Short mmCIF file of C-alpha atoms in Angstrom, two decimals:
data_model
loop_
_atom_site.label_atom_id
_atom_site.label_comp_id
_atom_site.label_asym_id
_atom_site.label_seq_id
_atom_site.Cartn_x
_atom_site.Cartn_y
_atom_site.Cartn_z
CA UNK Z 166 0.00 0.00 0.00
CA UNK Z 167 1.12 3.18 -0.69
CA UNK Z 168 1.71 4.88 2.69
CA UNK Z 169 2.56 8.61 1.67
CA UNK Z 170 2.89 10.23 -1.50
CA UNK Z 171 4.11 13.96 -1.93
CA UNK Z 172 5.70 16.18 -4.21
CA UNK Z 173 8.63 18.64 -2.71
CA UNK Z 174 9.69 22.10 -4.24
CA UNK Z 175 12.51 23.98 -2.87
CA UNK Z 176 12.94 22.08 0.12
CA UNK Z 177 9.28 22.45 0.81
CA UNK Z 178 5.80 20.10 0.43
CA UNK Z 179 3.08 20.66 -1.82
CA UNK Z 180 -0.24 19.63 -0.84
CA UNK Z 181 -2.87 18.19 -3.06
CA UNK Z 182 -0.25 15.42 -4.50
CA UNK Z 183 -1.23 12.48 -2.42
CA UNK Z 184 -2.53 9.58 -3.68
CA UNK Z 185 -1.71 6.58 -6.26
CA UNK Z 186 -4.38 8.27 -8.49
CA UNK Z 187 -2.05 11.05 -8.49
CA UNK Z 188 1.77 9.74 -9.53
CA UNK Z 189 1.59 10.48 -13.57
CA UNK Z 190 0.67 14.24 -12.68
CA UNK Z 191 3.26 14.64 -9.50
CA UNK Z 192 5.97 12.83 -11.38
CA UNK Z 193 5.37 15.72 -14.83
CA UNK Z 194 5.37 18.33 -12.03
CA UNK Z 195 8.55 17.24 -10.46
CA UNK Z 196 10.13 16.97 -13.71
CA UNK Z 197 9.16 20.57 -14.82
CA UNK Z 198 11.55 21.92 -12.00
CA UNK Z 199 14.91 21.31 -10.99
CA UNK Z 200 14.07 22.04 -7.30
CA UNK Z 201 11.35 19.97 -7.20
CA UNK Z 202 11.07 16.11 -6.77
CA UNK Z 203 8.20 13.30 -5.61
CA UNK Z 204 8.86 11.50 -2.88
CA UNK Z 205 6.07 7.92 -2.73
CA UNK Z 206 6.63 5.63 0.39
CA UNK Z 207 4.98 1.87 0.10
CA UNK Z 208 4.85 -0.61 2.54
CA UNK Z 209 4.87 -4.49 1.87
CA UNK Z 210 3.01 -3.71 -1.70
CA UNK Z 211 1.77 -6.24 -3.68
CA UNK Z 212 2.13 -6.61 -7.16
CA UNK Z 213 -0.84 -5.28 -8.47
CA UNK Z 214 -0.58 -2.42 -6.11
CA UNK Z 215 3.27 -1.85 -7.52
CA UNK Z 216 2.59 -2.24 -10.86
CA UNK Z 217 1.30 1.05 -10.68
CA UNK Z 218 4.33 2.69 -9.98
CA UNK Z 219 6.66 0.50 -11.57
CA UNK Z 220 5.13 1.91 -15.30
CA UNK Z 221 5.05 5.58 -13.82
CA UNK Z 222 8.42 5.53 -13.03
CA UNK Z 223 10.21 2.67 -15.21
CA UNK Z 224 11.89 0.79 -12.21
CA UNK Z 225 14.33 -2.42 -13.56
CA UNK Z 226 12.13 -5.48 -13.29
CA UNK Z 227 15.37 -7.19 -11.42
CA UNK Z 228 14.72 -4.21 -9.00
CA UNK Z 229 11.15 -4.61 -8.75
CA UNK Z 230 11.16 -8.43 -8.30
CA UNK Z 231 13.69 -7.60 -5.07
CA UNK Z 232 11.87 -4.96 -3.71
CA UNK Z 233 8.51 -7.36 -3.50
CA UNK Z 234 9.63 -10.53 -2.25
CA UNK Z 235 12.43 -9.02 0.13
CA UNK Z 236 15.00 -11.53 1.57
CA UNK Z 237 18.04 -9.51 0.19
CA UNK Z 238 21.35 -8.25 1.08
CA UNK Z 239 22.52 -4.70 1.38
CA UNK Z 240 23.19 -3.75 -1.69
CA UNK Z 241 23.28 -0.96 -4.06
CA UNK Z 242 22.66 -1.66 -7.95
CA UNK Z 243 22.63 1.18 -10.53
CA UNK Z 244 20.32 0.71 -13.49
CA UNK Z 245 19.63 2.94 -16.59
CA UNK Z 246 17.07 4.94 -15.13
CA UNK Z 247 17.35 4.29 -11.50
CA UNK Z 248 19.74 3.72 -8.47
CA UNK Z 249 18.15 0.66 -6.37
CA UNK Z 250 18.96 0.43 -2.87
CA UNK Z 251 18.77 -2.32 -0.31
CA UNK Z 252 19.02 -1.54 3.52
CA UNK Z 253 18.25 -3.57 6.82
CA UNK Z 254 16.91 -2.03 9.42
CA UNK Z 255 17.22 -3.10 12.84
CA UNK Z 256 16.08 -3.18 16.20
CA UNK Z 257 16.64 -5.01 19.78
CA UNK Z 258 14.62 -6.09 22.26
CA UNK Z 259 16.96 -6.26 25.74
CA UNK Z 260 13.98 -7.52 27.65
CA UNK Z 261 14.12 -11.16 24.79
CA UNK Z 262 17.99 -10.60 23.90
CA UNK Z 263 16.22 -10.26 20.18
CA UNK Z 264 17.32 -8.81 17.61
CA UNK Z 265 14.99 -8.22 14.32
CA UNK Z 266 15.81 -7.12 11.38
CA UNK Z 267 13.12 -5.63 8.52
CA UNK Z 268 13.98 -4.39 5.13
CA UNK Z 269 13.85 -0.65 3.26
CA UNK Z 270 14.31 -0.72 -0.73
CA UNK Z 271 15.02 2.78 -1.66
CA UNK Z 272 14.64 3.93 -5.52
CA UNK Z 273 16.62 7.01 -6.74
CA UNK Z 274 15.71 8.38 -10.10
CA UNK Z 275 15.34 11.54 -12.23
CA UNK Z 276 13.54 13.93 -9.85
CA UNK Z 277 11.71 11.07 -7.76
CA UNK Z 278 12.37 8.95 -4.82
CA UNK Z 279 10.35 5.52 -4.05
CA UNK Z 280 11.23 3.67 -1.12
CA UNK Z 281 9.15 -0.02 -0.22
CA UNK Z 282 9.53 -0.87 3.46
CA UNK Z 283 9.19 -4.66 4.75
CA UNK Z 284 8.58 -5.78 8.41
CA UNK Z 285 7.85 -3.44 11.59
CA UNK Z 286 10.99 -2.08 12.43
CA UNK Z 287 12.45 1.79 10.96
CA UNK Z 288 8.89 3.78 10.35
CA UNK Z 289 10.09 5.97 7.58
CA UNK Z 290 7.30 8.66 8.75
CA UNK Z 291 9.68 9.97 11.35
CA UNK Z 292 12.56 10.55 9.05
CA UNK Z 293 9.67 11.99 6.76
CA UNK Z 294 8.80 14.13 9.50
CA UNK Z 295 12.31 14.85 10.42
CA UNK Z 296 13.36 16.10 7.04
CA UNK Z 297 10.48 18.47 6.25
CA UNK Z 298 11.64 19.97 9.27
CA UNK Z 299 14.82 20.91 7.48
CA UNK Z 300 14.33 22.79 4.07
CA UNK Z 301 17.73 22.96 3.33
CA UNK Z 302 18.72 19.18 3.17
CA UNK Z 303 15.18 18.32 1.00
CA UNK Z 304 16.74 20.82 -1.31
CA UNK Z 305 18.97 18.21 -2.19
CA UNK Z 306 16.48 15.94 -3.79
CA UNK Z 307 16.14 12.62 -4.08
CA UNK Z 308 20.04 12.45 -2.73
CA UNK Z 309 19.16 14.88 0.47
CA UNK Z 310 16.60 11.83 1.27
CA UNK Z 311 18.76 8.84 0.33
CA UNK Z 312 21.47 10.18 3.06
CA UNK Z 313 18.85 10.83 5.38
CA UNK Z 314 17.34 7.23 5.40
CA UNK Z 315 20.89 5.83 5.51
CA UNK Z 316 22.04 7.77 7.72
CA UNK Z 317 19.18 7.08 10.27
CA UNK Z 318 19.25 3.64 9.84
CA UNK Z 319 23.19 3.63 10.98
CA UNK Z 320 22.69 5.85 14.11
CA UNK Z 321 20.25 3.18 14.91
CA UNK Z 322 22.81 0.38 14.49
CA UNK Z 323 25.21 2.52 16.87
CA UNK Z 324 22.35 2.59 19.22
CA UNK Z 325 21.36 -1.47 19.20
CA UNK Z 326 25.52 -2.18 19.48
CA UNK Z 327 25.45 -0.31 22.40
CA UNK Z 328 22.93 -2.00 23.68
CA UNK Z 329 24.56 -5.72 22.68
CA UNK Z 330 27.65 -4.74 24.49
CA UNK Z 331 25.31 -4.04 27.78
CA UNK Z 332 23.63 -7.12 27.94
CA UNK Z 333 27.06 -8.88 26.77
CA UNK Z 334 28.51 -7.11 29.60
CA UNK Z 335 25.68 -8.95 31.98
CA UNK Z 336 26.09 -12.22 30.52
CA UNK Z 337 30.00 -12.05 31.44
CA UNK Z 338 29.14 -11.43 34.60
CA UNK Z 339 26.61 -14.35 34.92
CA UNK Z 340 28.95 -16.34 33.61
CA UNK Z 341 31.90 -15.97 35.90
CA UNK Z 342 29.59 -15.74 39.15
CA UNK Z 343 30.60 -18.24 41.43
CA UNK Z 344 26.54 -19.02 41.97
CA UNK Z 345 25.06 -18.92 38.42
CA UNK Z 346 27.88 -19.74 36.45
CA UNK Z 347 27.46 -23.71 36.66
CA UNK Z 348 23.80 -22.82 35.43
CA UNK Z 349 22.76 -25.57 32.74
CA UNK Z 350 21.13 -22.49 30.67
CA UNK Z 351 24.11 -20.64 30.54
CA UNK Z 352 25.50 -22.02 27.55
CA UNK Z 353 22.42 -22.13 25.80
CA UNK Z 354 22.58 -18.42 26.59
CA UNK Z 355 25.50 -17.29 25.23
CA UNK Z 356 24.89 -19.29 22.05
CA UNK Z 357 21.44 -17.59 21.53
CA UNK Z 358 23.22 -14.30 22.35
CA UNK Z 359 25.60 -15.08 19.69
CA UNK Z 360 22.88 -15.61 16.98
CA UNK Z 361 21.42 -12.41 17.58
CA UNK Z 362 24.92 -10.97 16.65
CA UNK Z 363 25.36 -12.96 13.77
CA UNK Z 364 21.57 -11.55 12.86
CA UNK Z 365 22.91 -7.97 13.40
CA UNK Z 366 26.06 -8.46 11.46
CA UNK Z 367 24.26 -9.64 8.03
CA UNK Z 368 22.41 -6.25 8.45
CA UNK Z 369 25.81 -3.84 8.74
CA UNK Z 370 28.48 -5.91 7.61
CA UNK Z 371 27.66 -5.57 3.52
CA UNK Z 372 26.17 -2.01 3.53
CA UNK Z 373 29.58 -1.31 3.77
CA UNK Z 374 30.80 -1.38 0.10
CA UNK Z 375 27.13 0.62 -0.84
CA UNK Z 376 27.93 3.41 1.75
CA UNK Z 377 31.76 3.33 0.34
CA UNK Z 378 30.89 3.64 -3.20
CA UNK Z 379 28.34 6.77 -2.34
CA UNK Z 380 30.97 7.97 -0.62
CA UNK Z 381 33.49 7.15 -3.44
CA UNK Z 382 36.07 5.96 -1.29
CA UNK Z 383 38.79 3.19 -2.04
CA UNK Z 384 38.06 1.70 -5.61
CA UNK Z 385 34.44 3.74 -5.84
CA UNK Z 386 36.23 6.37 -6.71
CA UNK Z 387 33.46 6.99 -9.81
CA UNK Z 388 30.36 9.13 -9.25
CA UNK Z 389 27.08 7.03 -8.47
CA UNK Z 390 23.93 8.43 -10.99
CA UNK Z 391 21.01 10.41 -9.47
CA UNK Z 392 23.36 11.34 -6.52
CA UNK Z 393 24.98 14.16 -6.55
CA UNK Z 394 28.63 14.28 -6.33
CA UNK Z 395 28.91 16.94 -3.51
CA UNK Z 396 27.18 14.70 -0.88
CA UNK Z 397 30.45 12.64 -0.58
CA UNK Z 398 31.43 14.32 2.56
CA UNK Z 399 27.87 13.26 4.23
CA UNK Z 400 28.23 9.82 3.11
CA UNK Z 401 31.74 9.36 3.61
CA UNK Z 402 30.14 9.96 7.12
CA UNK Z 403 27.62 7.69 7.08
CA UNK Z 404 30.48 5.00 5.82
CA UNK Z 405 32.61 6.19 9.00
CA UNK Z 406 29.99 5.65 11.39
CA UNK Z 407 29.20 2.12 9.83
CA UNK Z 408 32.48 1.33 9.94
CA UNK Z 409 32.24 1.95 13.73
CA UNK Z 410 29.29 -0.01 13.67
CA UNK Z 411 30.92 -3.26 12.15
CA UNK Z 412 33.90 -2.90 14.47
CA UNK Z 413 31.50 -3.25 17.71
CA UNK Z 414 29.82 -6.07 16.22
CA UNK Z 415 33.31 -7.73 15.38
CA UNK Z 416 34.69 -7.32 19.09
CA UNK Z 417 31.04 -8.67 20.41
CA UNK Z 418 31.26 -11.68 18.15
CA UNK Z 419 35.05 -12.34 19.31
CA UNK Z 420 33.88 -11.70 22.81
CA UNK Z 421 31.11 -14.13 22.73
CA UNK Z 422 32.97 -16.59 21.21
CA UNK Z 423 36.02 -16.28 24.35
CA UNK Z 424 33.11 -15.66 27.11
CA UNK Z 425 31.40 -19.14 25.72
CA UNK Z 426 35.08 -20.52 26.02
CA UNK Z 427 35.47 -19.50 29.16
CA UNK Z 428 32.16 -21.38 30.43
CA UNK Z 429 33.36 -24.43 29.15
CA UNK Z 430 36.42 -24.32 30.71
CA UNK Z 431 35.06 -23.42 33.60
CA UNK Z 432 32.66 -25.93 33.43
CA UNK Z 433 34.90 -28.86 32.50
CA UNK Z 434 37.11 -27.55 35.60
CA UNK Z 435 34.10 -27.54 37.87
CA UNK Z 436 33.55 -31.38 36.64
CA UNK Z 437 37.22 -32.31 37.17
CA UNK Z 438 37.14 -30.81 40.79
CA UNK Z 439 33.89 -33.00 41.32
CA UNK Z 440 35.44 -36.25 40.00
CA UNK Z 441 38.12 -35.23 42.05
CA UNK Z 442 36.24 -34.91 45.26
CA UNK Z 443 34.56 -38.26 44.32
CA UNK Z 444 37.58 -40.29 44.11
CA UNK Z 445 38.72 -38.39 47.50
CA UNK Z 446 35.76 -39.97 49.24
CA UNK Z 447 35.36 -43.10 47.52
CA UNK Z 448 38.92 -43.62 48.42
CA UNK Z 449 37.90 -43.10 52.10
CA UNK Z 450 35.40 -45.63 51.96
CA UNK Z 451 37.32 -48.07 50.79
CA UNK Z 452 39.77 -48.22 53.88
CA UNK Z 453 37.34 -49.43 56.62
CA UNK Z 454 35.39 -51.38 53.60
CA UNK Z 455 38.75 -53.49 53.07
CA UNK Z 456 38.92 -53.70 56.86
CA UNK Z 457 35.77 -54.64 57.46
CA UNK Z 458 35.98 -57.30 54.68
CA UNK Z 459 39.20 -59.32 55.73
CA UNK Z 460 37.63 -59.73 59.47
CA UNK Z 461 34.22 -60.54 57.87
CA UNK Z 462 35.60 -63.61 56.49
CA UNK Z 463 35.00 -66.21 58.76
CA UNK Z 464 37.86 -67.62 58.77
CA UNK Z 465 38.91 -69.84 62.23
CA UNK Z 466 42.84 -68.65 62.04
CA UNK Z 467 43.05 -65.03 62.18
CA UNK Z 468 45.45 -63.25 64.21
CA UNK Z 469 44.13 -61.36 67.29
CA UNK Z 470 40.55 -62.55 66.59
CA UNK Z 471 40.18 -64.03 69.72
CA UNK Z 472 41.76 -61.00 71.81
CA UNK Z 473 39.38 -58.94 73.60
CA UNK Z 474 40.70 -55.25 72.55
CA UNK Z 475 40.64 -56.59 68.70
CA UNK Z 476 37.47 -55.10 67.84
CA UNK Z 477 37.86 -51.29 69.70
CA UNK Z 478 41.76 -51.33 67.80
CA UNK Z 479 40.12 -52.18 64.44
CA UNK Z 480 38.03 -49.36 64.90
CA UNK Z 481 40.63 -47.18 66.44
CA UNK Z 482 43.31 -48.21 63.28
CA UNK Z 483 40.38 -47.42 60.40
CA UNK Z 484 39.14 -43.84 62.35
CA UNK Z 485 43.05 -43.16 62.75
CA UNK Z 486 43.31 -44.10 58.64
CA UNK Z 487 40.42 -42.11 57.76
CA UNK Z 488 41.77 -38.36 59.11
CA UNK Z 489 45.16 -39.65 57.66
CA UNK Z 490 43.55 -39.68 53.65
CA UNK Z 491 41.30 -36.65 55.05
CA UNK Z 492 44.49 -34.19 55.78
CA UNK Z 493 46.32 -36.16 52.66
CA UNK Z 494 43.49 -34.87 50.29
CA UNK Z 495 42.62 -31.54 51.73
CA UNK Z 496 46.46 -30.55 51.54
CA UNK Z 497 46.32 -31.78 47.53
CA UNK Z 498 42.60 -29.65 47.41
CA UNK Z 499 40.57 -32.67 46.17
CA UNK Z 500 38.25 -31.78 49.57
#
């Protein structure tokens, strides 16, 4: 469905250009100016309802056939009359250690910008909202909208890292607690947390060639069509913060990976103390039990079986055996 559609002249919105039955007209006005663009936000369309648009503004059928089933990669493809953008928002619940993941398709053409949202998370109506607040970066165009989106969508990923590094930061300390850190659930834990990082690092990790080549960093050194080569610096950015972005993600995956070490160590140490202890005792036991088994014999020639102190000096000779093995083991730690 199409969620808003408006037409934007000199960093400023027209009213009365909302409205599917209204894209041929909008898109003729927007081409009539050089200040003036149309901006048409869709969310999960379906083909019928995209079809529409797709012969008002001659999207790439490749592009098209992305932008409705979804399930792609960060990307950004360049076609003859349109740049085609793929971006992954995210967001994080702390209170579920989830992390989901939607998808924005953004459109760039001559003097009109179409963008198809997927999934709940990144509502472009704030970022609408947000940029008709400021004239003077919708006087940009289609471009001044494309950095906006991107550049909205990576402050978010700044935020959610943060907030990954908390909860990693609480996990650690679970783990190493002398009272929960035996928990059976803890490794399940920490391998759950670790999939939600893995599910936020498919979302940053290949934006970063896009945001390089709008940038025209490295090998992108050429200019990108329908952007306009003095937005570098804002992208360039935009890469910067990402690059930020994938660092923290980097560290939390190495980090997860040691912390989960660390629990199995500590776990496999916690079982050697306990077989340990168990071999202390059952050594113990067996003392009096080998005793206790010669004299239980029967047997009519046994020395002192007859004497009247034998019985109080067995007992005496396995007690005095016992605190012997006790001290022996508690001086080696296996008790």
């Amino acid at each position: 469905m199409i969620v808003d559609c408006a037409v934007y002249r000199d960093g400023r919105r027209s009213e009365g250009n909302e409205g599917p039955e209204d894209l041929s007209s909008a898109l003729d006005q927007a081409r009539a100016s050089s200040d003036t663009f149309l901006w048409v936000g869709l969310y999960e369309p379906t083909e019928d309802e995209f079809e529409l648009v797709t012969k008002e503004f001659g999207l790439h059928p490749l592009a098209v056939e992305d932008a409705l089933k979804a399930h792609q990669r960060p990307k950004l493809e360049v076609y003859e009359d349109s740049l085609f953008m793929v971006l992954k928002p995210v967001s994080y619940e702390p209170d579920s250690d989830t992390v989901s993941t939607g998808e924005l398709m953004v459109f760039l053409g001559d003097s009109f910008v179409v963008t198809v949202r997927h999934g709940a998370d990144m509502p472009l109506g704030d970022v609408r909202r947000h940029l008709e607040q400021q004239p003077e970066m919708l006087r940009h165009g289609p471009t001044g909208v494309l950095y906006s989106i991107t550049d909205s969508i990576v402050d978010h990923y700044l935020e959610v890292a943060t907030e990954l590094g908390t909860d990693l930061e609480e996990l650690e300390a679970e783990v190493f607690s002398p009272s929960v850190g035996g928990s059976r659930h803890t490794a399940s834990r920490i391998y759950a947390f670790k999939r939600q990082v893995l599910e936020f690092r498919r979302a940053t990790v290949p934006l970063g060639p896009p945001t390089a080549r709008l940038a025209g960093q490295g090998a992108y050194g050429a200019a990108v069509p329908f952007v306009q080569e003095k937005s570098r610096p804002f992208f360039r950015d935009v890469n910067d913060h990402l690059t930020r972005v994938n660092e923290s993600v980097e560290g939390l995956d190495r980090l997860v990976s040691d912390v989960l070490s660390a629990h199995l160590a500590q776990t496999s140490v916690r079982q050697n103390d306990d077989m340990r202890k168990i071999s202390a005792w059952a050594a113990m036991a067996a003392v009096p039990t080998m005793i206790a088994g010669i004299y239980g014999m029967n047997f009519d020639h046994m020395p002192e079986l007859h004497w009247v102190w034998s019985y109080p000096a067995v007992i005496v000779v396995m007690a005095v055996l016992e605190v012997l093995l006790y001290r022996l083991f508690k001086r080696r730690g296996w008790l």
